[in-house]
């Protein structure tokens, strides 16, 4: 079975631009979460979506938004990019909304803002 | 509030045993996950403890004491490929939100 996939792999944007990152969960997984990982730090939770509804949001500004589609894939959108948004953006999927299901991470999208 | 503490770095030689400790403070605690991340790679799930005690998965074991808000990851028969960052990540009820700290960088030497 294919794991979590993310696109694109790498992305370079300019300050002020907008970016859309995409994630496809493992087949059968209904929960998708997004994380931001800055170099040298652990991943920081941005959003969780389950059954197309937002179920959790981390401490990120409103410039960050996301959605989940009927096929459970997800998009993360970031508007008005800042230099500090440069990071690895990770998507993770799990079977259901519960604390005891494993989360599987995708390879991430490396975003560089210049 | 929430807090998470792990040693920043641990070094060991091949074949040795290493223990990475984790203390946490978080509301709505449900269980403790452990992830491994190689440089440039994605976090990989290693182990999960929902109950007190030891969980063993091959060369890796993880322990949890809910009353002490403490856990550890034990890596046995260390191999060079175990050189990576290790994160403990508490999780809450009815959520997939994982809380990561800065992790522990393990370096294994020949």
Coordinates of C-alpha atoms in Angstrom, one line a residue:
Chain A
X1 CA 0.0 0.0 0.0
X2 CA 1.2 3.5 -0.7
X3 CA 2.0 5.7 2.2
X4 CA 1.1 9.3 2.7
X5 CA 2.1 11.3 -0.3
X6 CA 2.7 15.0 -0.5
X7 CA 3.2 17.4 -3.3
X8 CA 5.3 19.3 -4.3
X9 CA 8.5 18.0 -2.8
X10 CA 10.2 21.3 -2.8
X11 CA 8.9 24.8 -3.4
X12 CA 10.5 28.3 -3.6
X13 CA 8.3 31.3 -3.1
X14 CA 8.7 35.0 -2.6
X15 CA 7.5 37.0 0.4
X16 CA 3.9 38.0 0.0
X17 CA 3.0 35.2 -2.3
X18 CA 0.5 32.4 -1.6
X19 CA 1.2 28.7 -1.5
X20 CA -0.9 25.5 -1.7
X21 CA 0.5 22.2 -0.4
X22 CA -1.3 18.9 -1.0
X23 CA -1.5 15.7 0.9
X24 CA -3.0 12.3 0.1
X25 CA -3.5 10.0 3.1
X26 CA -3.1 6.3 3.3
X27 CA -6.0 4.5 1.7
X28 CA -8.8 4.1 4.3
X29 CA -7.4 6.8 6.6
X30 CA -9.9 9.6 7.3
X31 CA -7.9 11.9 9.6
X32 CA -5.3 14.2 8.2
X33 CA -3.1 16.5 10.3
X34 CA -0.6 19.2 9.2
X35 CA 2.6 20.1 10.9
X36 CA 5.3 22.7 10.4
X37 CA 8.9 21.8 11.2
X38 CA 11.5 24.5 11.3
X39 CA 15.1 23.4 11.1
X40 CA 16.4 22.1 14.5
X41 CA 12.9 21.9 16.0
X42 CA 10.2 19.3 16.3
X43 CA 7.1 19.4 14.2
X44 CA 4.5 21.9 15.4
X45 CA 0.8 21.1 15.0
X46 CA -1.1 23.3 12.5
X47 CA -4.4 21.6 11.7
X48 CA -6.3 18.4 12.0
X49 CA -9.2 17.4 9.7
X50 CA -11.4 14.5 10.2
X51 CA -14.3 13.6 7.9
X52 CA -13.8 17.0 6.1
X53 CA -14.3 19.0 9.3
X54 CA -11.6 20.9 11.2
X55 CA -11.1 19.2 14.5
X56 CA -8.1 21.0 15.8
X57 CA -6.0 24.1 15.2
X58 CA -2.6 25.0 16.5
X59 CA -1.2 28.4 17.3
X60 CA -0.8 29.7 13.8
X61 CA -2.1 32.9 12.3
X62 CA -5.1 33.1 10.0
X63 CA -2.8 33.2 7.0
X64 CA -2.8 29.5 7.4
X65 CA -5.9 27.6 6.3
X66 CA -6.7 24.1 5.2
X67 CA -9.4 21.9 4.0
X68 CA -10.2 18.2 3.4
X69 CA -11.9 16.8 0.4
X70 CA -14.5 14.0 0.1
X71 CA -11.7 11.6 -0.9
X72 CA -9.9 12.6 2.4
X73 CA -7.0 14.3 0.7
X74 CA -6.2 17.7 2.0
X75 CA -4.7 21.1 1.1
X76 CA -2.8 23.5 3.3
X77 CA -2.9 27.1 2.1
X78 CA -0.6 29.9 3.4
X79 CA -1.2 33.5 2.3
X80 CA 1.1 36.5 2.5
X81 CA 4.2 34.4 2.9
X82 CA 6.8 35.5 5.4
X83 CA 10.5 34.5 5.5
X84 CA 9.6 32.7 8.8
X85 CA 7.3 30.4 7.0
X86 CA 10.3 28.6 5.5
X87 CA 10.1 25.1 6.9
X88 CA 9.3 21.5 6.2
X89 CA 5.5 21.0 6.1
X90 CA 4.5 17.5 7.1
X91 CA 1.2 15.8 6.6
X92 CA 0.2 12.9 8.7
X93 CA -2.8 10.5 8.4
X94 CA -4.4 8.1 10.8
X95 CA -7.3 5.7 10.6
X96 CA -9.8 7.6 12.8
X97 CA -10.1 10.4 15.3
X98 CA -8.8 8.9 18.4
X99 CA -5.8 9.1 20.6
X100 CA -4.7 5.5 20.1
X101 CA -4.3 5.3 16.4
X102 CA -0.9 5.6 14.9
X103 CA -0.1 8.6 12.8
X104 CA 1.9 8.1 9.6
X105 CA 3.8 11.0 8.2
X106 CA 4.4 11.8 4.6
X107 CA 7.8 12.9 3.2
X108 CA 7.0 16.6 3.6
X109 CA 7.1 19.6 1.4
X110 CA 10.2 21.8 1.8
X111 CA 9.1 25.4 1.4
X112 CA 11.7 28.2 1.0
X113 CA 10.5 31.8 1.2
X114 CA 12.9 34.4 -0.2
Chain B
X1 CA 0.4 24.9 30.3
X2 CA 2.2 22.3 28.3
X3 CA 5.9 21.3 28.6
X4 CA 8.0 18.6 27.3
X5 CA 11.6 17.7 28.3
X6 CA 14.1 15.4 26.6
X7 CA 17.9 15.4 26.6
X8 CA 19.1 17.4 23.6
X9 CA 21.8 14.9 22.6
X10 CA 22.9 11.4 23.4
X11 CA 26.0 9.5 22.1
X12 CA 26.7 5.8 22.3
X13 CA 28.7 3.1 20.5
X14 CA 27.4 0.3 18.3
X15 CA 26.0 -2.6 20.3
X16 CA 25.3 -0.5 23.3
X17 CA 22.0 0.2 25.0
X18 CA 20.7 3.8 25.3
X19 CA 17.7 5.2 27.2
X20 CA 16.1 8.5 26.2
X21 CA 14.0 10.0 28.9
X22 CA 10.9 12.2 28.5
X23 CA 9.0 14.2 31.0
X24 CA 5.8 15.9 30.0
X25 CA 3.1 18.2 31.3
X26 CA 0.0 18.4 29.2
X27 CA -3.8 18.6 29.7
X28 CA -6.0 15.8 28.6
X29 CA -3.2 13.3 28.3
X30 CA -4.1 10.0 26.6
X31 CA -0.8 8.4 25.7
X32 CA 2.8 8.9 24.7
X33 CA 4.1 8.2 21.2
X34 CA 7.7 8.0 20.1
X35 CA 9.0 8.9 16.6
X36 CA 12.3 8.6 14.9
X37 CA 13.5 11.1 12.3
X38 CA 16.6 10.9 10.2
X39 CA 18.1 14.1 8.8
X40 CA 16.0 15.2 5.8
X41 CA 13.4 12.6 6.4
X42 CA 9.9 12.4 7.9
X43 CA 9.1 11.2 11.4
X44 CA 8.6 7.5 11.6
X45 CA 6.3 6.0 14.2
X46 CA 8.2 3.8 16.7
X47 CA 6.1 3.0 19.7
X48 CA 3.0 4.1 21.7
X49 CA 2.1 3.7 25.4
X50 CA -1.4 4.3 26.5
X51 CA -1.0 2.3 29.8
X52 CA 1.7 2.3 32.4
X53 CA 4.4 -0.2 31.8
X54 CA 6.8 -1.4 29.1
X55 CA 6.0 -2.0 25.4
X56 CA 8.5 -4.0 23.5
X57 CA 9.0 -3.8 19.7
X58 CA 12.1 -5.6 18.6
X59 CA 15.2 -3.7 19.6
X60 CA 13.1 -0.8 20.8
X61 CA 11.1 -0.6 24.0
X62 CA 9.1 2.2 25.5
X63 CA 7.9 2.8 29.0
X64 CA 5.3 5.0 30.6
X65 CA 4.5 6.1 34.1
X66 CA 1.3 8.3 34.0
X67 CA 1.6 9.1 37.7
X68 CA 5.1 10.5 37.2
X69 CA 4.3 12.1 33.7
X70 CA 7.4 10.3 32.6
X71 CA 8.4 7.9 29.8
X72 CA 11.5 6.6 28.1
X73 CA 12.6 4.9 24.9
X74 CA 15.1 2.1 25.2
X75 CA 17.2 1.2 22.2
X76 CA 19.2 -2.0 22.4
X77 CA 21.9 -3.4 20.2
X78 CA 22.5 0.0 18.7
X79 CA 23.3 0.2 15.0
X80 CA 24.8 3.0 13.0
X81 CA 21.5 3.4 11.3
X82 CA 19.9 4.3 14.6
X83 CA 21.7 7.7 14.5
X84 CA 18.7 10.1 14.2
X85 CA 16.5 12.4 16.2
X86 CA 14.0 10.9 18.6
X87 CA 10.9 12.6 19.7
X88 CA 8.4 11.8 22.5
X89 CA 5.0 13.2 21.7
X90 CA 2.1 13.2 24.1
X91 CA -1.4 12.8 22.6
X92 CA -4.8 13.8 23.9
X93 CA -8.3 12.4 23.8
X94 CA -10.2 12.3 20.5
X95 CA -7.4 14.2 18.7
X96 CA -4.5 13.3 16.5
X97 CA -2.6 16.4 17.7
X98 CA 0.9 15.4 18.7
X99 CA 3.0 17.7 20.8
X100 CA 6.7 17.6 19.8
X101 CA 9.6 19.1 21.6
X102 CA 13.0 19.7 20.2
X103 CA 13.8 16.0 20.4
X104 CA 16.9 14.0 21.3
X105 CA 19.7 13.7 18.7
X106 CA 21.3 10.2 19.0
X107 CA 24.7 9.7 17.5
X108 CA 26.0 6.1 17.3
X109 CA 29.7 5.6 16.8
X110 CA 31.5 2.5 15.6

